[in-house]
């Protein structure tokens, strides 16, 4: 299994009536990675996770978890998988520790003799040891979230599936989760984290996939995804007309800056896309400057901008608050 | 590739017997306030009857529920009266709450997905949930019977009990008959529990499943009263509910116990299968 995939789906689809919530998704999550699963609300992330864990049956396609087919091998695979699915859920009338005891005893694969110690350890790991005896009813959302993560860590796991793990956490808690994920990954656990927060994925993941309206629109190592973005140059000049001619001559498509007012006292902003995707740029930025100077274009400002992951994300999934239908 | 979880298991730590979940289920069911409230409400029935009889003047024979007129002479009749009174409505109500909550309650809390991811196994979870409901079916009538015997003994004299067949048994033997009736009622409620379990797999709203179970029970009992539906009566799960009088004969007549058990087993098989068919293929989206 070395070098294999921790999660592999082929043509994974889920239809609710006419609507395809998940549409032919081919996920490939390598072992030992921290894999970010990005997408706006309603893009099909949670439905995908439900199918990965055997909670929902796919309309089409297959799921392979840790080298075994799901849901046929569910009882062999799931003991090795810790999960936080669509937010934490607990018995409000039981204490935090009692909740973990309950969920741990649900699996016939866990060892009752070590249960108490494992519950204690998991609670300590998420910093809840002081609230262990308190009813979950009295927990804040952040505490419930921590308890949910503790539940995922009750046994040693080869794969963690965390759906929005930092939801409801304060910045301090968010950082703790990030460190926790890193340390788990360091021990060899594959971590699959879904999120609609880019910064989060940017900071803790090695790989990522992006969902949009039920479809997988990109996946791969984070560095590659970043590079897949475009590179732009931004030029501020009083001689905008001449500059455009030079840029056009180099095969670039110049346009006005989007956000700035067009006529500024110290010149106009011209923006041009140098290249998109992983293709090598047809012309290097330094050569562009040389050509501009040769043509007598006065340059006040010149910058090369690489798209942030956020720009990529928005480019891949669309902008605004419209929840994908 | 480090496979921590796999190696930990390969090391050969003893696995749990799988009974942990049943233990946990019973602990959660009988640990929660709602279950206690239900049992207390049931226990209040004999208390209410005993107190009412105590403070009122003598009950004229033939008025009110069976056995009521005998309470002043023998406190143990509080238990028989209370069990008889609670069968048509209170018992099905309590059982409906517990059985209707089995799967839908977990679904509405969201804990169902975590139990299944644990993985509890769907069939195993269904069996454990039903076992929990059955445990309640055993405890509920027992509560009424024992509370009745206790309050009866406290407020009235206790002596030999005259049975329906005319024979007389000692109080200890009568107490045994109370337990026997409780067992009869536990069996009686098994079919309704299976119906509740099935209804509970259909929804994520526990109150809906509870109400539906109670409604089914009431409709069945009404149907059992209609002479026009004579042909249907032997098939209704409530048909033998009040048939425990046979256990108050000397010697005990086991006919209705056997017919009742057979009928309930049939309901368990049918609705158990329906619940299985529904739950094993269900998409857990809550």
XYZ file of C-alpha atoms in Angstrom:
611
model
C 0.000 0.000 0.000
C 3.087 2.205 0.277
C 2.749 5.266 -1.889
C -0.867 4.399 -2.538
C -3.885 6.542 -1.955
C -5.625 6.950 1.363
C -8.817 8.021 -0.372
C -9.667 7.293 -3.951
C -13.022 7.857 -5.579
C -13.950 7.159 -9.165
C -16.897 8.774 -10.815
C -18.461 9.346 -7.411
C -21.930 10.831 -7.851
C -24.943 11.503 -5.701
C -28.271 12.575 -7.092
C -31.123 13.946 -5.056
C -34.012 13.745 -7.467
C -32.970 15.566 -10.617
C -30.181 17.430 -8.938
C -26.628 16.121 -8.844
C -25.227 17.119 -5.452
C -21.969 15.377 -6.306
C -21.134 14.847 -9.950
C -18.487 12.347 -11.122
C -15.832 13.219 -8.573
C -12.433 11.530 -8.865
C -10.617 12.267 -5.636
C -7.062 11.078 -5.090
C -5.694 11.700 -1.614
C -2.138 10.368 -1.170
C -1.068 8.757 2.114
C 0.520 11.053 4.661
C -0.802 14.290 3.229
C -2.858 16.998 4.819
C -5.485 17.336 2.172
C -7.675 20.421 2.000
C -11.131 19.904 0.545
C -12.281 23.325 -0.522
C -15.536 24.622 -1.795
C -18.224 27.161 -1.017
C -21.267 26.184 1.032
C -23.479 23.795 -0.883
C -20.790 22.631 -3.289
C -21.151 18.984 -2.267
C -18.292 18.630 0.208
C -20.303 17.154 3.053
C -22.285 14.861 0.768
C -18.977 13.573 -0.578
C -17.722 12.978 2.955
C -20.931 11.142 3.850
C -20.339 8.812 0.932
C -16.682 8.330 1.875
C -17.763 7.165 5.332
C -20.580 4.917 4.172
C -23.340 7.087 5.654
C -24.902 7.651 2.257
C -24.825 5.329 -0.723
C -23.394 6.753 -3.954
C -25.758 6.986 -6.919
C -22.791 5.978 -9.060
C -19.070 5.497 -8.714
C -16.814 3.828 -6.185
C -15.035 4.776 -2.980
C -11.779 3.246 -1.853
C -10.638 4.075 1.651
C -7.198 2.993 2.902
C -6.967 0.504 0.060
C -10.331 -1.138 0.683
C -13.631 -0.803 -1.074
C -16.387 1.067 0.720
C -18.998 0.348 1.837
C -18.300 -3.421 1.516
C -15.306 -3.310 3.859
C -16.805 -0.682 6.143
C -16.193 -2.723 9.291
C -12.516 -3.202 8.464
C -11.873 0.362 7.386
C -13.829 2.630 9.709
C -12.065 1.587 12.937
C -8.952 3.098 11.352
C -10.762 6.312 10.437
C -11.568 9.171 12.789
C -14.247 11.538 11.616
C -15.912 14.829 12.308
C -18.904 15.055 9.986
C -20.952 18.199 9.531
C -20.271 19.601 12.956
C -20.152 17.889 16.313
C -23.216 16.075 17.663
C -23.600 14.796 21.187
C -26.100 13.786 23.826
C -26.733 17.107 25.583
C -27.803 15.376 28.788
C -24.509 13.475 29.131
C -21.155 14.863 30.205
C -18.325 15.304 27.705
C -16.515 12.238 28.995
C -19.714 10.157 29.069
C -20.373 11.096 25.450
C -16.949 9.863 24.417
C -17.468 6.639 26.396
C -20.745 6.119 24.587
C -19.319 6.662 21.104
C -16.238 4.589 21.850
C -18.330 1.664 23.054
C -20.347 1.854 19.840
C -17.526 0.154 17.964
C -16.974 -3.540 18.662
C -13.346 -3.002 17.691
C -12.339 -0.848 20.624
C -10.838 -2.249 23.804
C -13.010 -1.569 26.875
C -10.078 -1.977 29.253
C -8.278 1.043 27.843
C -11.419 3.117 27.242
C -11.138 5.327 30.272
C -7.506 6.155 29.608
C -8.148 6.821 25.935
C -11.072 9.129 26.688
C -8.945 11.011 29.190
C -6.090 11.292 26.707
C -8.352 12.517 23.911
C -9.884 15.137 26.191
C -6.450 16.358 27.203
C -5.382 16.554 23.612
C -8.086 19.082 22.839
C -7.785 20.865 26.184
C -11.144 19.798 27.589
C -9.974 17.843 30.641
C -11.463 20.471 32.961
C -14.885 20.334 31.322
C -14.960 16.528 31.095
C -17.604 16.156 33.806
C -19.798 18.970 32.575
C -22.936 18.224 30.585
C -22.513 18.943 26.889
C -25.713 20.984 27.176
C -23.571 23.655 28.882
C -20.756 23.521 26.314
C -20.089 26.399 23.937
C -19.941 25.695 20.206
C -16.155 25.819 20.366
C -16.081 23.279 23.187
C -18.414 20.963 21.293
C -16.144 21.284 18.281
C -13.162 20.301 20.411
C -15.097 17.370 21.828
C -15.907 16.318 18.267
C -12.221 16.319 17.437
C -11.500 14.392 20.649
C -13.995 11.759 19.480
C -12.088 11.421 16.211
C -8.888 10.860 18.196
C -10.194 8.181 20.585
C -8.207 5.460 18.868
C -5.009 5.595 16.823
C -6.126 6.398 13.287
C -4.606 6.089 9.853
C -7.009 8.587 8.366
C -8.825 11.548 9.829
C -11.749 13.085 8.006
C -12.480 16.483 9.483
C -15.413 18.423 8.113
C -14.980 22.124 8.935
C -12.909 21.431 12.068
C -12.353 25.066 13.031
C -15.980 26.109 12.685
C -17.019 28.037 15.782
C -13.529 28.148 17.255
C -11.867 31.350 18.377
C -8.503 32.299 16.804
C -6.687 30.588 19.640
C -8.659 27.377 19.119
C -8.153 27.584 15.385
C -4.418 27.718 15.887
C -4.546 24.766 18.249
C -6.455 22.706 15.705
C -3.925 23.644 13.064
C -1.073 22.517 15.315
C -2.928 19.352 16.186
C -3.441 18.522 12.517
C 0.224 19.159 11.825
C 1.378 16.941 14.660
C -0.976 14.169 13.563
C 0.283 14.424 10.024
C 3.797 14.286 11.374
C 2.981 10.931 12.966
C 1.892 9.625 9.591
C -1.865 10.106 9.785
C -3.472 11.240 6.579
C -5.731 14.184 7.304
C -8.591 15.110 5.014
C -9.931 18.530 6.002
C -12.897 20.177 4.392
C -13.250 23.896 4.637
C -14.690 26.923 2.983
C -11.951 29.038 4.556
C -9.030 29.406 2.237
C -6.618 30.837 4.735
C -7.047 27.717 6.799
C -6.240 25.365 3.963
C -3.423 27.632 2.864
C -1.830 27.357 6.287
C -2.101 23.699 7.125
C -2.475 21.661 3.965
C 0.031 20.084 1.623
C -2.571 19.162 -0.969
C -5.973 20.463 -1.889
C -8.993 19.858 -4.049
C -11.617 22.389 -4.997
C -15.306 21.578 -5.395
C -17.779 23.733 -7.235
C -21.450 22.915 -7.803
C -20.844 19.239 -7.159
C -17.872 18.961 -9.455
C -14.206 18.641 -8.644
C -12.586 21.542 -10.485
C -8.979 21.190 -9.337
C -6.801 18.999 -7.161
C -3.140 18.450 -6.455
C -0.253 19.637 -4.297
C -0.898 23.111 -2.967
C 2.243 24.485 -4.618
C 1.019 23.277 -7.991
C -2.435 24.714 -7.460
C -0.911 28.055 -6.638
C 1.204 28.012 -9.743
C -1.752 27.081 -11.820
C -2.894 30.618 -11.245
C -2.033 33.399 -13.608
C 0.760 35.932 -13.345
C -0.024 39.544 -14.109
C 2.006 42.655 -14.505
C 0.802 46.006 -13.292
C 2.242 49.115 -14.871
C 1.738 52.734 -13.868
C 2.681 55.167 -16.575
C 1.759 58.617 -17.929
C 2.229 57.197 -21.458
C -0.508 54.611 -21.335
C -1.212 54.614 -25.031
C 2.350 53.923 -26.051
C 2.681 51.332 -23.344
C -0.334 49.439 -24.642
C 1.178 49.376 -28.091
C 4.415 47.932 -26.762
C 2.597 45.306 -24.740
C 0.413 44.378 -27.681
C 3.552 44.081 -29.762
C 4.868 41.525 -27.257
C 1.728 39.463 -27.673
C 0.114 40.520 -24.397
C -3.423 41.762 -23.966
C -3.310 44.988 -21.974
C -6.316 46.357 -20.154
C -6.961 49.131 -17.682
C -6.563 48.504 -13.992
C -9.837 47.270 -12.572
C -10.129 49.024 -9.278
C -8.270 52.277 -9.777
C -9.787 55.369 -11.355
C -8.535 55.491 -14.909
C -6.929 58.898 -14.975
C -4.662 59.613 -12.074
C -2.438 62.672 -11.804
C 0.689 60.542 -11.902
C -0.343 58.325 -14.751
C -2.623 55.518 -15.735
C -2.548 51.915 -14.605
C -2.242 49.247 -17.246
C -2.667 45.593 -16.381
C -1.716 42.643 -18.548
C -1.810 38.906 -17.955
C 1.654 37.465 -18.475
C 0.612 33.846 -18.467
C -1.972 31.478 -17.081
C -1.683 27.937 -15.872
C 1.614 26.127 -15.690
C 2.721 27.208 -19.159
C 5.928 29.138 -19.161
C 5.443 32.829 -19.776
C 5.962 33.733 -23.409
C 7.799 36.841 -22.362
C 9.680 37.516 -19.134
C 8.717 40.556 -17.049
C 12.238 41.993 -17.205
C 12.123 41.906 -21.019
C 8.833 43.770 -20.929
C 10.495 46.586 -18.981
C 13.399 46.667 -21.436
C 11.002 46.975 -24.363
C 9.032 49.721 -22.639
C 12.170 51.722 -21.956
C 13.388 51.231 -25.527
C 10.102 52.600 -26.809
C 10.532 55.671 -24.624
C 7.618 54.806 -22.316
C 8.095 56.485 -18.955
C 7.471 54.011 -16.138
C 6.400 55.164 -12.717
C 5.578 51.782 -11.281
C 5.955 48.189 -12.373
C 4.937 45.096 -10.480
C 4.527 41.386 -11.121
C 1.575 39.906 -9.284
C 0.934 36.277 -8.694
C -2.614 35.288 -7.994
C -3.227 34.314 -4.395
C -4.922 31.022 -3.607
C -7.969 33.082 -2.811
C -8.025 34.524 -6.320
C -7.702 30.984 -7.619
C -10.480 29.824 -5.374
C -12.793 32.581 -6.467
C -11.839 32.023 -10.091
C -12.670 28.321 -9.762
C -15.846 28.570 -7.779
C -17.355 31.923 -8.609
C -17.707 34.945 -6.448
C -20.116 36.374 -3.962
C -22.580 34.985 -1.495
C -24.574 32.974 -4.005
C -24.739 29.540 -2.566
C -24.108 27.087 -5.346
C -27.330 25.408 -6.403
C 3.795 4.011 5.296
C 3.169 4.203 9.052
C -0.040 2.401 9.819
C -0.421 3.202 13.470
C -3.964 1.976 13.848
C -3.318 -1.257 12.001
C -0.253 -2.167 14.009
C -1.982 -1.294 17.261
C -4.638 -3.837 16.430
C -2.196 -6.378 15.093
C -0.526 -6.314 18.513
C -3.474 -8.413 19.590
C -5.177 -6.385 22.278
C -8.373 -8.151 23.362
C -11.388 -6.879 21.525
C -14.564 -6.009 23.283
C -17.270 -8.638 23.297
C -19.510 -6.247 21.400
C -21.856 -6.025 24.368
C -20.442 -2.642 25.272
C -22.974 -0.895 23.091
C -25.890 -2.651 24.765
C -24.530 -1.682 28.171
C -24.083 1.874 27.001
C -27.574 1.951 25.527
C -29.179 0.773 28.769
C -27.102 3.234 30.734
C -28.123 6.139 28.520
C -31.780 5.065 28.384
C -32.217 4.522 32.112
C -29.871 7.350 33.018
C -31.816 10.057 31.306
C -34.422 12.131 33.047
C -37.127 11.494 30.493
C -37.145 7.771 31.191
C -37.364 8.459 34.908
C -40.211 10.878 34.330
C -42.095 8.226 32.345
C -41.553 5.603 35.039
C -42.536 8.034 37.778
C -45.707 8.917 35.900
C -46.504 5.218 35.617
C -45.761 4.690 39.305
C -48.125 7.561 40.104
C -51.094 5.594 38.736
C -51.303 3.044 41.581
C -50.522 5.767 44.097
C -53.396 7.830 42.750
C -55.766 4.850 42.834
C -54.757 3.854 46.353
C -55.070 7.358 47.737
C -58.426 7.902 46.029
C -59.819 4.686 47.463
C -58.420 5.476 50.876
C -59.951 8.947 51.176
C -63.296 8.095 49.591
C -66.022 6.032 51.142
C -66.259 2.354 50.279
C -66.504 1.606 46.578
C -69.753 -0.144 45.751
C -69.034 -3.495 44.091
C -69.323 -3.516 40.305
C -68.444 0.150 39.856
C -65.125 1.341 38.375
C -62.374 -0.878 37.016
C -62.197 -4.537 37.966
C -60.623 -5.291 41.358
C -61.243 -1.722 42.544
C -63.852 -2.760 45.090
C -61.486 -5.267 46.649
C -58.708 -2.865 47.479
C -59.937 -1.904 50.922
C -59.850 -5.534 51.976
C -56.504 -6.321 50.386
C -53.839 -3.767 49.387
C -52.316 -6.082 46.775
C -55.317 -5.399 44.568
C -53.947 -1.892 44.008
C -51.269 -3.510 41.833
C -53.785 -5.509 39.777
C -56.082 -2.508 39.343
C -53.258 -0.175 38.360
C -51.851 -2.584 35.781
C -55.300 -3.100 34.315
C -55.966 0.639 34.155
C -52.601 1.523 32.609
C -52.695 -1.044 29.796
C -54.974 0.689 27.275
C -53.292 4.120 27.248
C -50.470 4.797 29.690
C -48.322 1.806 28.795
C -48.562 2.319 25.013
C -47.875 6.015 25.573
C -44.679 5.352 27.515
C -43.559 2.614 25.146
C -44.370 4.839 22.167
C -42.071 7.535 23.521
C -39.176 5.128 24.041
C -39.618 3.043 20.875
C -40.333 6.049 18.679
C -37.187 7.706 19.917
C -34.844 4.780 19.202
C -33.453 5.730 15.792
C -35.126 9.092 15.160
C -33.829 10.442 18.471
C -30.251 9.623 17.519
C -30.835 11.054 14.064
C -32.204 14.327 15.393
C -29.284 14.713 17.797
C -26.881 13.891 14.965
C -25.297 11.172 17.056
C -26.574 8.552 14.632
C -23.864 9.450 12.126
C -21.170 9.211 14.781
C -22.453 5.854 16.025
C -22.409 4.530 12.464
C -18.980 5.946 11.699
C -17.617 4.421 14.943
C -18.632 1.908 13.341
C -21.485 0.454 15.345
C -22.854 -1.441 12.350
C -26.397 -0.773 11.257
C -27.839 -4.178 12.106
C -26.093 -4.227 15.449
C -27.304 -0.735 16.280
C -30.869 -1.639 15.323
C -30.761 -4.762 17.517
C -29.301 -2.853 20.448
C -31.894 -0.121 20.084
C -34.697 -2.681 20.046
C -33.196 -4.458 23.026
C -33.213 -1.139 24.887
C -36.895 -0.611 24.053
C -37.679 -4.165 25.228
C -35.851 -3.488 28.474
C -38.172 -0.554 28.987
C -41.176 -2.777 28.209
C -40.026 -5.054 31.037
C -39.356 -2.267 33.502
C -42.511 -0.214 32.874
C -45.190 -2.785 33.941
C -42.934 -3.963 36.732
C -42.806 -0.393 38.016
C -46.588 -0.140 38.063
C -46.966 -3.540 39.735
C -44.339 -3.016 42.383
C -45.402 0.562 43.118
C -48.961 -0.716 43.426
C -48.003 -3.507 45.801
C -45.940 -1.112 47.879
C -48.546 1.622 48.205
C -51.281 -0.955 48.705
C -49.355 -2.600 51.509
C -48.730 0.796 53.061
C -52.341 1.975 53.053
C -54.411 -1.204 53.328
C -54.244 -4.562 55.024
C -52.515 -7.341 53.111
C -53.785 -10.872 53.253
C -54.482 -13.977 51.228
C -55.786 -13.129 47.758
C -58.890 -14.697 46.326
C -58.251 -15.520 42.680
C -60.708 -15.292 39.789
C -61.087 -19.051 39.862
C -62.141 -18.842 43.476
C -58.985 -20.304 44.990
C -57.012 -18.466 47.631
C -53.259 -17.840 47.536
C -50.883 -16.413 50.129
C -49.512 -12.849 49.688
C -46.091 -14.163 48.582
C -47.712 -16.186 45.828
C -49.826 -13.152 44.920
C -46.668 -11.058 44.576
C -45.349 -13.667 42.183
C -48.556 -13.320 40.164
C -47.949 -9.568 39.981
C -44.512 -10.210 38.477
C -46.071 -12.744 36.132
C -48.589 -10.154 34.916
C -45.763 -7.666 34.446
C -44.030 -10.250 32.242
C -47.271 -10.753 30.322
C -47.498 -7.015 29.701
C -43.822 -6.843 28.695
C -44.511 -9.463 26.035
C -47.685 -7.604 25.048
C -45.727 -4.427 24.356
C -42.977 -6.104 22.294
C -45.006 -5.900 19.089
C -45.792 -2.224 19.579
C -42.097 -1.589 20.257
C -41.198 -3.202 16.948
C -43.711 -0.933 15.210
C -42.193 2.068 17.010
C -38.717 0.993 15.961
C -39.794 0.781 12.335
C -41.572 4.152 12.428
C -38.461 5.593 14.043
C -36.347 4.619 11.029
C -38.630 6.638 8.760
C -38.024 10.071 10.203
C -35.526 12.320 11.909
C -38.248 13.888 14.052
C -38.573 11.706 17.156
C -41.829 13.309 18.267
C -43.363 12.273 14.946
C -42.391 8.648 15.416
C -43.584 8.703 19.031
C -46.950 10.174 18.146
C -47.376 7.794 15.216
C -46.665 4.800 17.451
C -49.209 5.926 20.016
C -51.782 6.631 17.316
C -51.257 3.164 15.831
C -51.829 1.690 19.254
C -55.016 3.657 19.908
C -56.448 2.935 16.452
C -55.720 -0.753 16.921
C -57.474 -0.794 20.273
C -60.493 0.980 18.828
C -60.598 -1.490 15.947
C -60.486 -4.284 18.510
C -63.721 -2.933 19.993
C -65.667 -2.850 16.728
C -67.760 -5.977 16.219
C -67.801 -5.256 12.465
C -64.071 -6.045 12.388
C -64.490 -9.365 14.142
C -62.380 -11.217 11.577
C -59.487 -8.828 12.193
C -59.410 -9.011 15.989
C -57.147 -12.043 16.461
C -54.513 -10.285 14.313
C -54.429 -7.023 16.245
C -51.420 -6.711 18.511
C -53.594 -5.304 21.302
C -56.049 -8.197 21.174
C -54.636 -10.066 24.191
C -53.503 -7.027 26.149
C -56.238 -7.377 28.762
C -56.101 -11.148 28.760
C -53.868 -11.452 31.775
C -56.819 -12.466 33.944
C -55.882 -16.035 33.087
C -52.788 -15.592 35.209
C -55.053 -15.030 38.203
C -56.498 -18.512 38.118
C -55.510 -21.599 39.996
C -53.907 -23.371 38.231
C -52.581 -20.687 35.908
C -54.118 -20.854 32.441
C -51.309 -20.232 29.962
C -53.424 -20.161 26.781
C -53.645 -16.418 26.344
C -49.985 -16.021 27.347
C -48.986 -18.398 24.559
C -51.320 -16.886 21.940
C -50.143 -13.420 22.916
C -46.449 -14.380 22.699
C -46.968 -15.940 19.284
C -48.813 -12.876 17.998
C -46.178 -10.496 19.361
C -43.407 -12.616 17.837
C -45.146 -12.244 14.494
C -45.251 -8.456 14.846
C -41.602 -8.441 15.906
C -40.648 -10.444 12.823
C -42.641 -8.335 10.377
C -41.793 -4.892 11.718
C -38.254 -5.925 12.606
C -37.776 -6.927 8.979
C -39.315 -3.664 7.776
C -37.067 -1.656 10.102
C -34.063 -3.642 8.903
C -34.970 -3.131 5.255
C -35.410 0.558 5.779
C -32.467 1.278 8.042
C -29.764 -0.772 6.334
C -30.158 1.063 3.045
C -31.016 4.471 4.451
C -28.888 7.490 3.616
C -27.968 9.145 6.889
C -28.234 12.815 6.010
C -28.961 14.233 9.447
